[in-house]
Amino acid sequence: MTRTGNSRRTFIAGAAATAGALSGAGALATPAEAAAEAAAGSAGAGRARTVAVLGGGVAGLTAAHELAERGYAVTVYERRALGGKARSMNVPDSARGGRRPLPAEHGFRFIPGIYHNLPDTMRRIPFPGNANGVWDNLVAPREMMFARAAGREDLRAPIPWPDHSPAELTPDELRRALTGILQSLVRLPPHETAYFVDRVLVFLTSCDERRDEQWERTPWWEFTRAARMSSEYQRILAIGVTRNIVATKAEEASTRTVGTLGEAFVFNLLGRGADGPPDRILNLPTNEAWIDPWETHLRSLGVEFRIGWTVREVRYGDGRVSGVLVEDPAGAASTVTADHYVSALPVEHARRTWSPALRAADPMLGRCDLLETDWMTGIQFYLTERAPLVHGHLNCIDSPWSLTAIQQAEHWTSRNFPADYGDGAAVDCLSVDISEWDKPGILYGKTAKECTREEVAREVWAQLKASLNDTGKTLLSDGKLHSWFLDPGVDGIGTPHPTNQDQLLIHPTGTFHNRPSAGTRIPNFFLSGDYVSVDIDLATMEGANASARAAVNSLLDRDGSTAGRCTVKPLYRAPEVESFKRHDLWRYRLGLPNAFDLG
């Protein structure tokens, strides 16, 4: 942690599926009943079938959870710490006087209302005093803000829940509602607002074939005609949406990805497809609110953990995975074997472990080499006074490094931040996501990758002040800065060889078709992670959770198990819009544009 004397991802929302609904067939059996059922219905009856889960992030923990509830003997191999990019961590040497260490994180957690699968899992993780388990630790920020630089007025807006819940989502009703939302949140010329709303309607009424083929290959910048529009339109609706939410450049981002995410948020804002507000976060640091209780619950189900173990190679022989080469915390190599293997590592790490023989057995694995990742990393600033910013997420729309942030302490309602953490002097944690690492900053004129860790902290702080202190009020001052902490996964910055252990999957045009399915051609090998093809086309905890459920279902099918299958709930589809999509399918196959596409 560095002290100084002077000197993310924007808003989504949270939803959940019915608690305990693991299959359409009915309620899930108890672990003991599931174990007996799995043993009776699988090859090798008489003993619990074994599964090695490679990776202990959200995907790996979800797979372990679903498998253990169905009676499988699961061992999770994790090289660093459970939770992966979702975990929080302790700031070293920050605790004083019996307090907890200051909490830090890879990036602030955010459980959108468009999610269904992850909240279902959270409901099934017990938490003391909570009727709905960890899910009850979700709280809703009540507003958000676009902070502008150079003296431009900041755009602050309450989060409308419930606000507008139309009885029927006709195109006219959608146009009216979207126009109202944009006029409240984004102050553009009326003709640009109207044009963008029409582009949204084009996507909302596009059939799946048009989305998967035409819009997947169309950059968001081109789809929104951003080059013809004002700088405000470009900054907020083109660059801001893609850089700050999906960490991809607007000129490259797939319209399918951006549009699918936007569609889900539109329905959520209109009161459809979610059971809660369109923005929810945790009421404690992530490990306290979620990851630690999850580990405790999984251990109670019999899951074993090998933390500090690194997966080196998934080996193939005789038509199946024959074992996995791992290194223990002391660096000693060994081969672990199991009946089945679930690869739950992030794609940039997973594909390095796939042996040539494994890749030859399923060409789909080779396509994963074409998937792309980028940097989106968190830094926390601890303050001695709470700055009067916003009661929710903050998007510094003009910042060169595409900063998003949230003040954590007011939402950590289950603890007293200054009394329980650090040295008692830090009263707030301003958690910031850096989405752009390759553009020059305003303080040193260098990219984030070219800066040292100290320079990154000073540059981010300067960009925050430029966005927030530019209209005559000093909302952030150097005198209130207690300390900062930059994600340790970033290394070598300020040298010719910067590295990041926790990169983010991005979605340039055409990459969707390189995403693999959860089941492979190798009968005992399955894929889980946010790069796997599931309904939500975005690098998210929801995608990781849904892919793990799909991997478990594929494993159960291969194993001949009679255990109930996992529910994998898709994104909400408004029934009123489906007839327009069917009409568009006819037009698309005839080579005609969407009926709302006026060019």
Coordinates of C-alpha atoms in Angstrom, one line a residue:
M1 CA 0.0 0.0 0.0
T2 CA 1.3 3.5 -0.9
R3 CA 0.5 6.5 1.2
T4 CA 0.4 10.0 -0.1
G5 CA 0.4 13.3 1.7
N6 CA -0.5 15.5 -1.3
S7 CA -0.4 15.7 -4.5
R8 CA -16.3 0.4 -13.5
R9 CA -18.1 -1.1 -15.1
T10 CA -21.1 1.2 -15.2
F11 CA -24.4 0.6 -14.3
I12 CA -26.3 -2.7 -14.9
A13 CA -28.7 -4.3 -12.3
G14 CA -29.6 -7.5 -10.5
A15 CA -32.2 -10.3 -10.9
A16 CA -32.6 -13.9 -9.7
A17 CA -34.3 -17.1 -10.6
T18 CA -36.6 -19.1 -8.2
A19 CA -34.5 -20.2 -5.2
G20 CA -33.5 -23.8 -5.4
A21 CA -34.9 -24.4 -8.9
L22 CA -32.2 -26.5 -10.4
S23 CA -34.4 -28.3 -12.9
G24 CA -37.8 -28.1 -14.4
A25 CA -38.5 -31.5 -12.9
G26 CA -38.9 -30.2 -9.4
A27 CA -37.1 -29.5 -6.2
L28 CA -33.4 -30.6 -5.8
A29 CA -32.8 -33.6 -3.6
T30 CA -30.7 -33.3 -0.5
P31 CA -27.0 -33.9 -1.0
A32 CA -27.3 -37.4 0.5
E33 CA -30.2 -38.2 -1.8
A34 CA -28.4 -36.8 -4.8
A35 CA -25.3 -38.8 -4.0
A36 CA -27.3 -42.0 -4.0
E37 CA -29.1 -41.1 -7.2
A38 CA -25.9 -40.1 -9.0
A39 CA -24.2 -43.4 -7.9
A40 CA -27.2 -45.5 -9.0
G41 CA -27.6 -43.7 -12.3
S42 CA -23.9 -43.4 -13.4
A43 CA -21.3 -45.8 -14.6
G44 CA -19.2 -46.9 -11.7
A45 CA -22.1 -47.3 -9.3
G46 CA -21.1 -48.0 -5.8
R47 CA -18.7 -45.1 -5.4
A48 CA -19.0 -41.3 -5.9
R49 CA -17.8 -40.3 -9.4
T50 CA -14.9 -37.9 -9.1
V51 CA -14.5 -34.5 -10.9
A52 CA -11.4 -32.3 -11.0
V53 CA -12.5 -28.6 -11.4
L54 CA -9.6 -26.6 -12.8
G55 CA -10.0 -23.0 -11.5
G56 CA -11.7 -21.6 -8.4
G57 CA -13.3 -18.4 -9.8
V58 CA -17.1 -18.0 -10.2
A59 CA -17.2 -20.6 -13.0
G60 CA -15.3 -23.2 -11.0
L61 CA -17.1 -22.6 -7.7
T62 CA -20.5 -22.8 -9.5
A63 CA -19.5 -26.1 -11.2
A64 CA -18.3 -27.5 -7.9
H65 CA -21.6 -26.3 -6.2
E66 CA -23.9 -28.0 -8.8
L67 CA -21.8 -31.2 -8.9
A68 CA -21.6 -31.6 -5.1
E69 CA -25.3 -31.2 -4.7
R70 CA -25.7 -34.0 -7.2
G71 CA -23.4 -36.4 -5.2
Y72 CA -20.1 -36.0 -7.1
A73 CA -16.8 -36.0 -5.3
V74 CA -15.3 -32.7 -6.4
T75 CA -11.8 -31.3 -6.0
V76 CA -11.1 -27.7 -7.0
Y77 CA -7.5 -26.7 -8.1
E78 CA -6.9 -22.9 -7.8
R79 CA -3.4 -21.3 -8.2
R80 CA -4.1 -18.2 -6.2
A81 CA -7.3 -17.5 -4.3
L82 CA -10.9 -18.6 -4.5
G83 CA -13.2 -16.2 -6.2
G84 CA -10.9 -15.3 -9.1
K85 CA -11.6 -11.8 -10.5
A86 CA -14.7 -11.6 -8.3
R87 CA -12.8 -11.8 -5.0
S88 CA -11.9 -9.0 -2.6
M89 CA -8.5 -9.1 -0.9
N90 CA -6.7 -7.6 2.1
V91 CA -4.4 -4.6 1.7
P92 CA -1.1 -5.8 3.2
D93 CA 0.0 -4.2 6.5
S94 CA -3.1 -2.0 6.7
A95 CA -4.7 -3.3 9.9
R96 CA -4.1 -1.5 13.2
G97 CA -5.5 -1.9 16.7
G98 CA -7.2 -5.3 16.1
R99 CA -9.2 -4.0 13.1
R100 CA -9.6 -5.9 9.8
P101 CA -7.2 -5.0 6.9
L102 CA -8.5 -2.5 4.4
P103 CA -10.5 -4.4 1.7
A104 CA -9.4 -4.1 -1.9
E105 CA -10.6 -5.8 -5.1
H106 CA -9.9 -6.4 -8.8
G107 CA -12.9 -4.2 -9.6
F108 CA -16.1 -3.3 -7.9
R109 CA -18.8 -6.0 -7.9
F110 CA -22.0 -5.4 -9.6
I111 CA -25.0 -7.9 -9.8
P112 CA -27.3 -6.6 -12.6
G113 CA -31.0 -7.1 -12.7
I114 CA -30.6 -8.8 -16.1
Y115 CA -28.9 -11.7 -14.3
H116 CA -30.9 -14.8 -13.4
N117 CA -28.5 -17.7 -12.9
L118 CA -26.0 -16.1 -10.5
P119 CA -28.6 -14.7 -8.1
D120 CA -30.2 -18.2 -8.0
T121 CA -26.8 -19.6 -6.8
M122 CA -26.5 -16.8 -4.3
R123 CA -29.8 -17.6 -2.8
R124 CA -28.6 -21.2 -2.2
I125 CA -25.5 -20.1 -0.2
P126 CA -26.4 -19.8 3.5
F127 CA -25.5 -16.6 5.3
P128 CA -26.3 -16.0 9.1
G129 CA -29.5 -14.1 9.6
N130 CA -30.5 -14.1 5.9
A131 CA -33.6 -15.9 4.8
N132 CA -32.4 -15.9 1.2
G133 CA -28.7 -16.5 1.9
V134 CA -26.0 -14.4 0.3
W135 CA -28.6 -12.9 -2.1
D136 CA -30.0 -10.9 0.8
N137 CA -26.6 -9.1 0.9
L138 CA -27.5 -7.2 -2.3
V139 CA -28.4 -3.5 -1.9
A140 CA -29.5 -1.0 -4.5
P141 CA -27.7 2.3 -5.1
R142 CA -30.3 5.0 -5.7
E143 CA -28.6 7.1 -8.4
M144 CA -25.9 7.3 -10.9
M145 CA -23.8 10.1 -12.5
F146 CA -22.0 10.9 -15.8
A147 CA -19.2 13.2 -14.6
R148 CA -18.0 15.6 -17.4
A149 CA -14.7 17.4 -17.6
A150 CA -13.7 20.9 -18.7
G151 CA -16.5 22.6 -16.9
R152 CA -19.3 20.7 -18.6
E153 CA -22.3 20.0 -16.4
D154 CA -22.4 16.6 -14.7
L155 CA -25.4 14.4 -15.5
R156 CA -26.9 13.0 -12.3
A157 CA -30.0 10.8 -12.4
P158 CA -32.0 8.7 -10.0
I159 CA -32.3 5.0 -10.9
P160 CA -35.9 4.5 -11.9
W161 CA -37.2 1.4 -10.1
P162 CA -40.1 1.1 -10.4
D163 CA -40.7 4.0 -12.7
H164 CA -42.2 3.1 -16.1
S165 CA -43.7 -0.4 -16.5
P166 CA -45.7 -0.3 -19.7
A167 CA -48.6 -2.8 -20.0
E168 CA -47.5 -3.6 -23.6
L169 CA -44.1 -3.2 -25.2
T170 CA -45.2 -2.0 -28.6
P171 CA -42.6 -0.2 -30.8
D172 CA -44.4 3.1 -30.2
E173 CA -44.4 2.5 -26.4
L174 CA -40.8 1.5 -26.5
R175 CA -39.9 4.6 -28.5
R176 CA -41.7 6.8 -26.0
A177 CA -40.1 5.2 -23.0
L178 CA -36.6 5.1 -24.5
T179 CA -36.8 8.8 -25.5
G180 CA -37.9 9.7 -22.0
I181 CA -35.0 7.8 -20.4
L182 CA -32.4 9.3 -22.8
Q183 CA -33.7 12.8 -22.4
S184 CA -33.5 12.4 -18.6
L185 CA -30.0 10.8 -18.6
V186 CA -28.3 12.2 -21.7
R187 CA -28.9 15.7 -22.9
L188 CA -28.5 15.5 -26.7
P189 CA -30.0 17.4 -29.5
P190 CA -33.6 16.0 -30.0
H191 CA -32.8 14.7 -33.5
E192 CA -29.8 12.7 -32.2
T193 CA -31.9 11.2 -29.4
A194 CA -34.6 10.3 -31.9
Y195 CA -32.1 8.7 -34.3
F196 CA -30.4 6.6 -31.5
V197 CA -33.9 5.4 -30.3
D198 CA -34.6 4.3 -33.8
R199 CA -31.3 2.4 -33.9
V200 CA -32.3 0.7 -30.7
L201 CA -35.6 -0.3 -32.2
V202 CA -33.9 -1.8 -35.2
F203 CA -31.9 -4.0 -32.9
L204 CA -34.8 -4.9 -30.6
T205 CA -36.9 -6.1 -33.5
S206 CA -34.0 -7.9 -35.3
C207 CA -34.3 -11.7 -35.6
D208 CA -31.7 -13.9 -34.2
E209 CA -30.2 -14.7 -37.6
R210 CA -29.7 -11.0 -38.4
R211 CA -28.1 -10.5 -34.9
D212 CA -25.8 -13.5 -35.2
E213 CA -24.7 -12.8 -38.8
Q214 CA -25.2 -9.1 -39.8
W215 CA -24.9 -7.4 -36.4
E216 CA -22.2 -9.6 -35.1
R217 CA -20.0 -8.4 -38.0
T218 CA -21.1 -4.7 -37.6
P219 CA -19.1 -2.4 -35.2
W220 CA -21.2 -0.5 -32.7
W221 CA -19.7 2.7 -34.0
E222 CA -21.0 2.0 -37.5
F223 CA -24.4 0.7 -36.3
T224 CA -25.1 3.9 -34.4
R225 CA -23.7 6.1 -37.2
A226 CA -21.5 7.8 -34.6
A227 CA -19.2 9.4 -37.2
R228 CA -22.1 11.6 -38.3
M229 CA -23.1 12.8 -34.8
S230 CA -22.0 15.3 -32.2
S231 CA -19.1 14.7 -29.9
E232 CA -21.6 14.3 -27.0
Y233 CA -23.3 11.5 -28.9
Q234 CA -20.0 9.9 -29.6
R235 CA -18.7 10.2 -26.1
I236 CA -21.8 8.9 -24.3
L237 CA -23.6 6.5 -26.6
A238 CA -20.8 5.2 -28.7
I239 CA -17.5 5.3 -26.9
G240 CA -18.8 5.5 -23.4
V241 CA -21.1 2.4 -23.7
T242 CA -18.5 0.2 -25.3
R243 CA -15.3 1.3 -23.5
N244 CA -16.7 1.6 -20.0
I245 CA -19.0 -1.4 -20.0
V246 CA -17.5 -4.0 -22.3
A247 CA -13.9 -2.6 -22.4
T248 CA -13.9 -2.7 -26.2
K249 CA -13.4 0.2 -28.6
A250 CA -16.6 1.3 -30.3
E251 CA -15.0 1.0 -33.7
E252 CA -14.4 -2.7 -33.0
A253 CA -17.1 -3.8 -30.6
S254 CA -19.7 -6.2 -32.0
T255 CA -23.2 -4.7 -32.3
R256 CA -24.6 -8.1 -31.3
T257 CA -22.8 -8.0 -28.0
V258 CA -23.5 -4.3 -27.2
G259 CA -27.1 -4.5 -28.4
T260 CA -27.9 -7.8 -26.6
L261 CA -26.7 -6.2 -23.3
G262 CA -28.5 -3.0 -24.0
E263 CA -31.7 -4.8 -24.8
A264 CA -31.7 -6.6 -21.5
F265 CA -31.1 -3.3 -19.6
V266 CA -33.9 -1.6 -21.5
F267 CA -36.3 -4.3 -20.5
N268 CA -35.0 -4.1 -16.9
L269 CA -35.5 -0.3 -16.8
L270 CA -39.0 -0.8 -18.1
G271 CA -39.8 -3.2 -15.3
R272 CA -39.4 -6.4 -17.4
G273 CA -37.2 -9.5 -17.0
A274 CA -35.9 -8.9 -13.5
D275 CA -37.0 -9.1 -10.0
G276 CA -35.2 -6.1 -8.6
P277 CA -33.6 -2.7 -9.3
P278 CA -31.4 -2.2 -12.3
D279 CA -28.3 -1.7 -10.1
R280 CA -27.3 -3.9 -7.1
I281 CA -24.1 -4.3 -5.2
L282 CA -23.0 -6.1 -2.1
N283 CA -23.4 -4.7 1.4
L284 CA -19.9 -5.9 2.5
P285 CA -16.5 -6.5 0.8
T286 CA -17.0 -9.4 -1.6
N287 CA -15.3 -12.1 0.3
E288 CA -17.2 -11.3 3.5
A289 CA -20.6 -11.0 1.7
W290 CA -20.2 -13.9 -0.7
I291 CA -17.0 -15.8 -1.4
D292 CA -16.1 -16.9 2.1
P293 CA -19.7 -18.2 2.9
W294 CA -19.6 -20.0 -0.5
E295 CA -16.4 -21.8 0.4
T296 CA -17.8 -22.8 3.8
H297 CA -20.9 -24.1 2.2
L298 CA -19.0 -26.1 -0.5
R299 CA -16.8 -27.6 2.1
S300 CA -20.0 -28.7 4.0
L301 CA -21.0 -30.5 0.8
G302 CA -17.7 -32.3 0.7
V303 CA -15.9 -30.2 -1.9
E304 CA -12.1 -30.3 -1.4
F305 CA -9.8 -27.4 -2.4
R306 CA -6.2 -27.3 -3.5
I307 CA -5.3 -23.7 -3.2
G308 CA -1.9 -22.7 -4.5
W309 CA -1.9 -25.5 -7.1
T310 CA -1.2 -24.5 -10.7
V311 CA -2.6 -26.3 -13.7
R312 CA 0.1 -26.9 -16.3
E313 CA -1.3 -29.3 -18.8
V314 CA -4.5 -31.2 -19.6
R315 CA -3.3 -34.5 -21.0
Y316 CA -5.0 -36.7 -23.6
G317 CA -4.8 -40.4 -24.3
D318 CA -7.0 -43.3 -25.4
G319 CA -9.8 -41.0 -26.5
R320 CA -10.2 -39.0 -23.3
V321 CA -8.4 -36.8 -20.7
S322 CA -6.0 -39.1 -19.0
G323 CA -4.9 -36.7 -16.3
V324 CA -3.8 -33.2 -15.5
L325 CA -0.3 -32.1 -14.7
V326 CA -0.2 -29.7 -11.7
E327 CA 2.3 -28.1 -9.5
D328 CA 1.7 -27.9 -5.8
P329 CA 2.5 -24.7 -3.7
A330 CA 6.1 -26.0 -3.3
G331 CA 6.6 -26.3 -7.0
A332 CA 6.5 -30.1 -7.1
A333 CA 4.8 -31.6 -10.2
S334 CA 2.3 -34.4 -10.1
T335 CA -0.5 -35.8 -12.2
V336 CA -4.1 -35.8 -10.8
T337 CA -6.8 -38.1 -12.2
A338 CA -10.5 -38.1 -12.0
D339 CA -13.5 -39.5 -13.9
H340 CA -14.3 -36.1 -15.3
Y341 CA -12.5 -32.7 -15.7
V342 CA -14.1 -29.2 -15.9
S343 CA -11.7 -26.5 -17.2
A344 CA -12.9 -23.4 -15.4
L345 CA -9.8 -21.2 -16.0
P346 CA -10.1 -17.8 -17.8
V347 CA -9.6 -18.4 -21.5
E348 CA -6.1 -16.8 -21.7
H349 CA -4.9 -19.2 -19.0
A350 CA -7.0 -22.2 -20.0
R351 CA -5.8 -22.4 -23.6
R352 CA -2.2 -22.6 -22.5
T353 CA -3.0 -25.8 -20.6
W354 CA -4.6 -27.7 -23.6
S355 CA -2.0 -30.2 -25.0
P356 CA -1.6 -30.6 -28.7
A357 CA -3.2 -34.0 -28.5
L358 CA -6.2 -32.5 -26.7
R359 CA -6.6 -29.8 -29.3
A360 CA -6.4 -32.3 -32.1
A361 CA -9.3 -34.3 -30.5
D362 CA -11.6 -31.2 -30.7
P363 CA -10.8 -28.4 -33.2
M364 CA -13.2 -26.2 -31.3
L365 CA -10.5 -25.7 -28.8
G366 CA -8.2 -24.2 -31.4
R367 CA -10.8 -21.5 -32.2
C368 CA -10.4 -20.2 -28.7
D369 CA -7.0 -18.9 -29.7
L370 CA -8.9 -16.3 -31.7
L371 CA -10.7 -14.9 -28.7
E372 CA -9.3 -11.6 -27.4
T373 CA -8.7 -10.1 -24.0
D374 CA -7.9 -6.6 -22.8
W375 CA -7.1 -4.8 -19.5
M376 CA -9.8 -3.6 -17.2
T377 CA -8.4 -3.3 -13.7
G378 CA -9.3 -1.8 -10.3
I379 CA -7.6 0.7 -8.0
Q380 CA -8.9 1.8 -4.6
F381 CA -8.5 5.2 -3.0
Y382 CA -9.1 5.3 0.8
L383 CA -10.3 8.7 2.0
T384 CA -10.3 10.3 5.4
E385 CA -13.5 12.2 4.7
R386 CA -16.4 11.0 2.6
A387 CA -16.5 13.1 -0.6
P388 CA -20.0 14.3 -1.6
L389 CA -20.0 12.6 -5.1
V390 CA -23.0 10.4 -5.8
H391 CA -25.0 7.7 -4.1
G392 CA -24.1 5.1 -6.7
H393 CA -22.0 4.5 -9.7
L394 CA -19.9 7.3 -11.3
N395 CA -18.9 7.3 -14.9
C396 CA -16.1 9.8 -15.8
I397 CA -17.2 9.9 -19.4
D398 CA -14.4 12.3 -20.6
S399 CA -11.5 10.6 -18.8
P400 CA -8.8 9.4 -21.1
W401 CA -8.5 6.1 -19.2
S402 CA -12.4 5.6 -19.2
L403 CA -12.8 5.6 -15.4
T404 CA -15.8 4.3 -13.6
A405 CA -16.2 4.3 -9.8
I406 CA -18.3 3.9 -6.7
Q407 CA -17.9 4.9 -3.1
Q408 CA -18.2 1.7 -1.2
A409 CA -18.5 2.5 2.5
E410 CA -22.0 3.9 2.5
H411 CA -23.2 0.6 0.9
W412 CA -21.3 -1.6 3.3
T413 CA -24.1 -1.3 5.8
S414 CA -23.3 -4.5 7.7
R415 CA -20.1 -3.0 9.1
N416 CA -18.7 0.3 10.4
F417 CA -16.0 1.1 7.9
P418 CA -13.8 3.5 9.9
A419 CA -14.2 1.5 13.1
D420 CA -13.7 -2.0 11.7
Y421 CA -11.0 -1.6 9.0
G422 CA -7.5 -0.3 8.6
D423 CA -6.1 2.1 11.1
G424 CA -9.5 3.8 11.8
A425 CA -8.6 6.9 9.8
A426 CA -10.0 5.8 6.4
V427 CA -13.8 6.4 6.3
D428 CA -14.4 5.5 2.7
C429 CA -13.2 3.5 -0.2
L430 CA -13.5 5.0 -3.7
S431 CA -13.2 1.9 -5.9
V432 CA -12.3 2.8 -9.5
D433 CA -12.1 0.6 -12.7
I434 CA -9.5 1.6 -15.3
S435 CA -10.9 0.5 -18.7
E436 CA -8.4 2.1 -21.1
W437 CA -4.7 1.3 -20.6
D438 CA -3.4 2.4 -24.0
K439 CA -4.2 6.1 -24.2
P440 CA -2.0 8.9 -22.8
G441 CA -3.1 10.5 -19.5
I442 CA -3.4 14.1 -18.5
L443 CA -0.6 14.2 -15.9
Y444 CA 2.4 12.4 -17.4
G445 CA 1.3 12.1 -21.1
K446 CA 1.9 8.4 -20.9
T447 CA -0.4 5.4 -21.2
A448 CA -1.3 3.4 -18.1
K449 CA 0.9 0.6 -19.2
E450 CA 3.9 3.0 -19.5
C451 CA 3.4 4.4 -16.0
T452 CA 4.8 3.0 -12.8
R453 CA 2.3 1.9 -10.1
E454 CA 2.8 5.2 -8.3
E455 CA 2.3 7.2 -11.6
V456 CA -0.9 5.2 -12.3
A457 CA -2.3 6.1 -8.9
R458 CA -1.4 9.8 -9.3
E459 CA -2.8 9.9 -12.9
V460 CA -6.1 8.2 -12.0
W461 CA -6.5 10.6 -9.1
A462 CA -5.8 13.6 -11.4
Q463 CA -8.4 12.4 -13.9
L464 CA -11.0 11.9 -11.2
K465 CA -10.4 15.5 -10.0
A466 CA -10.5 16.8 -13.6
S467 CA -14.0 15.2 -13.9
L468 CA -15.3 16.2 -10.5
N469 CA -13.7 19.4 -9.5
D470 CA -14.2 21.3 -12.8
T471 CA -17.4 23.3 -11.9
G472 CA -16.2 25.4 -9.0
K473 CA -16.6 22.8 -6.2
T474 CA -13.7 20.8 -4.8
L475 CA -15.3 17.4 -4.3
L476 CA -11.9 15.5 -4.2
S477 CA -8.9 17.0 -2.4
D478 CA -5.4 15.7 -1.9
G479 CA -5.7 16.3 1.8
K480 CA -8.5 13.7 2.1
L481 CA -6.5 11.0 0.4
H482 CA -5.4 8.4 3.0
S483 CA -3.8 5.7 0.7
W484 CA -4.4 3.7 -2.5
F485 CA -4.1 0.1 -3.7
L486 CA -3.7 -1.1 -7.3
D487 CA -4.7 -4.7 -8.2
P488 CA -1.5 -6.9 -7.7
G489 CA -2.4 -8.8 -10.9
V490 CA -0.9 -6.0 -12.8
D491 CA 2.9 -6.3 -13.0
G492 CA 5.8 -4.8 -15.0
I493 CA 4.0 -1.6 -15.8
G494 CA 6.5 1.2 -16.5
T495 CA 8.7 -1.4 -18.2
P496 CA 8.8 -2.7 -21.8
H497 CA 6.9 -5.8 -20.7
P498 CA 3.8 -5.1 -18.7
T499 CA 1.6 -8.0 -17.7
N500 CA -1.9 -8.5 -16.3
Q501 CA -2.9 -11.9 -14.7
D502 CA -6.6 -10.9 -14.8
Q503 CA -7.5 -9.7 -18.3
L504 CA -11.1 -9.3 -19.5
L505 CA -12.6 -11.1 -22.5
I506 CA -13.6 -8.5 -25.1
H507 CA -15.9 -8.7 -28.0
P508 CA -14.7 -7.4 -31.4
T509 CA -16.8 -8.1 -34.4
G510 CA -16.9 -11.7 -35.5
T511 CA -15.5 -13.2 -32.3
F512 CA -18.8 -14.6 -31.0
H513 CA -18.5 -17.5 -33.5
N514 CA -15.2 -18.6 -32.0
R515 CA -16.7 -19.2 -28.6
P516 CA -16.9 -22.9 -27.6
S517 CA -19.7 -24.9 -26.2
A518 CA -19.5 -26.2 -22.6
G519 CA -19.4 -29.8 -23.9
T520 CA -16.5 -30.9 -26.0
R521 CA -15.8 -33.9 -28.3
I522 CA -13.6 -35.4 -25.5
P523 CA -16.1 -37.4 -23.4
N524 CA -14.8 -36.5 -20.0
F525 CA -13.7 -32.9 -20.6
F526 CA -15.9 -29.8 -20.2
L527 CA -15.5 -26.0 -20.4
S528 CA -16.7 -23.4 -18.0
G529 CA -16.0 -19.7 -18.1
D530 CA -17.3 -16.4 -19.4
Y531 CA -15.8 -17.2 -22.8
V532 CA -18.1 -20.2 -23.3
S533 CA -21.1 -19.7 -25.6
V534 CA -24.1 -18.9 -23.4
D535 CA -27.1 -16.6 -23.8
I536 CA -25.4 -13.6 -22.2
D537 CA -22.7 -12.6 -24.7
L538 CA -20.4 -10.7 -22.3
A539 CA -17.6 -11.3 -19.9
T540 CA -19.6 -11.4 -16.7
M541 CA -20.1 -13.4 -13.6
E542 CA -23.5 -14.4 -15.0
G543 CA -21.8 -15.8 -18.1
A544 CA -19.4 -17.7 -15.9
N545 CA -22.2 -19.1 -13.7
A546 CA -24.4 -20.0 -16.7
S547 CA -21.6 -21.8 -18.5
A548 CA -20.8 -23.8 -15.4
R549 CA -24.4 -25.0 -15.2
A550 CA -24.2 -25.9 -18.9
A551 CA -20.9 -27.8 -18.3
V552 CA -22.5 -29.8 -15.4
N553 CA -25.5 -30.6 -17.6
S554 CA -23.2 -31.9 -20.3
L555 CA -21.3 -34.0 -17.8
L556 CA -24.5 -35.5 -16.4
D557 CA -25.6 -36.4 -19.9
R558 CA -22.2 -38.1 -20.7
D559 CA -22.3 -39.9 -17.3
G560 CA -25.8 -41.2 -17.8
S561 CA -26.8 -39.6 -14.5
T562 CA -30.5 -39.5 -13.5
A563 CA -29.8 -36.4 -11.2
G564 CA -31.9 -33.3 -12.0
R565 CA -30.3 -31.0 -14.6
C566 CA -29.3 -27.4 -13.8
T567 CA -31.6 -24.7 -14.9
V568 CA -29.9 -22.4 -17.3
K569 CA -32.2 -19.4 -17.6
P570 CA -31.8 -17.2 -20.7
L571 CA -32.0 -13.4 -20.9
Y572 CA -35.5 -12.1 -20.9
R573 CA -37.3 -11.9 -24.2
A574 CA -40.4 -9.7 -24.3
P575 CA -43.2 -11.7 -25.9
E576 CA -44.7 -8.6 -27.6
V577 CA -41.5 -8.1 -29.6
E578 CA -41.3 -11.7 -30.9
S579 CA -43.8 -11.1 -33.7
F580 CA -41.6 -8.3 -35.0
K581 CA -38.6 -10.6 -34.9
R582 CA -40.5 -13.3 -36.9
H583 CA -41.4 -10.7 -39.5
D584 CA -37.7 -9.6 -39.6
L585 CA -36.6 -13.2 -40.1
W586 CA -38.7 -13.3 -43.3
R587 CA -37.1 -9.9 -44.4
Y588 CA -33.6 -11.0 -43.6
R589 CA -33.9 -14.2 -45.6
L590 CA -35.1 -12.1 -48.6
G591 CA -32.1 -9.8 -48.2
L592 CA -34.2 -6.9 -47.0
P593 CA -33.3 -4.5 -44.1
N594 CA -35.1 -4.4 -40.8
A595 CA -38.5 -2.7 -41.2
F596 CA -37.3 0.1 -38.8
D597 CA -33.9 0.5 -40.5
L598 CA -34.1 3.8 -42.3
G599 CA -30.4 4.0 -42.8

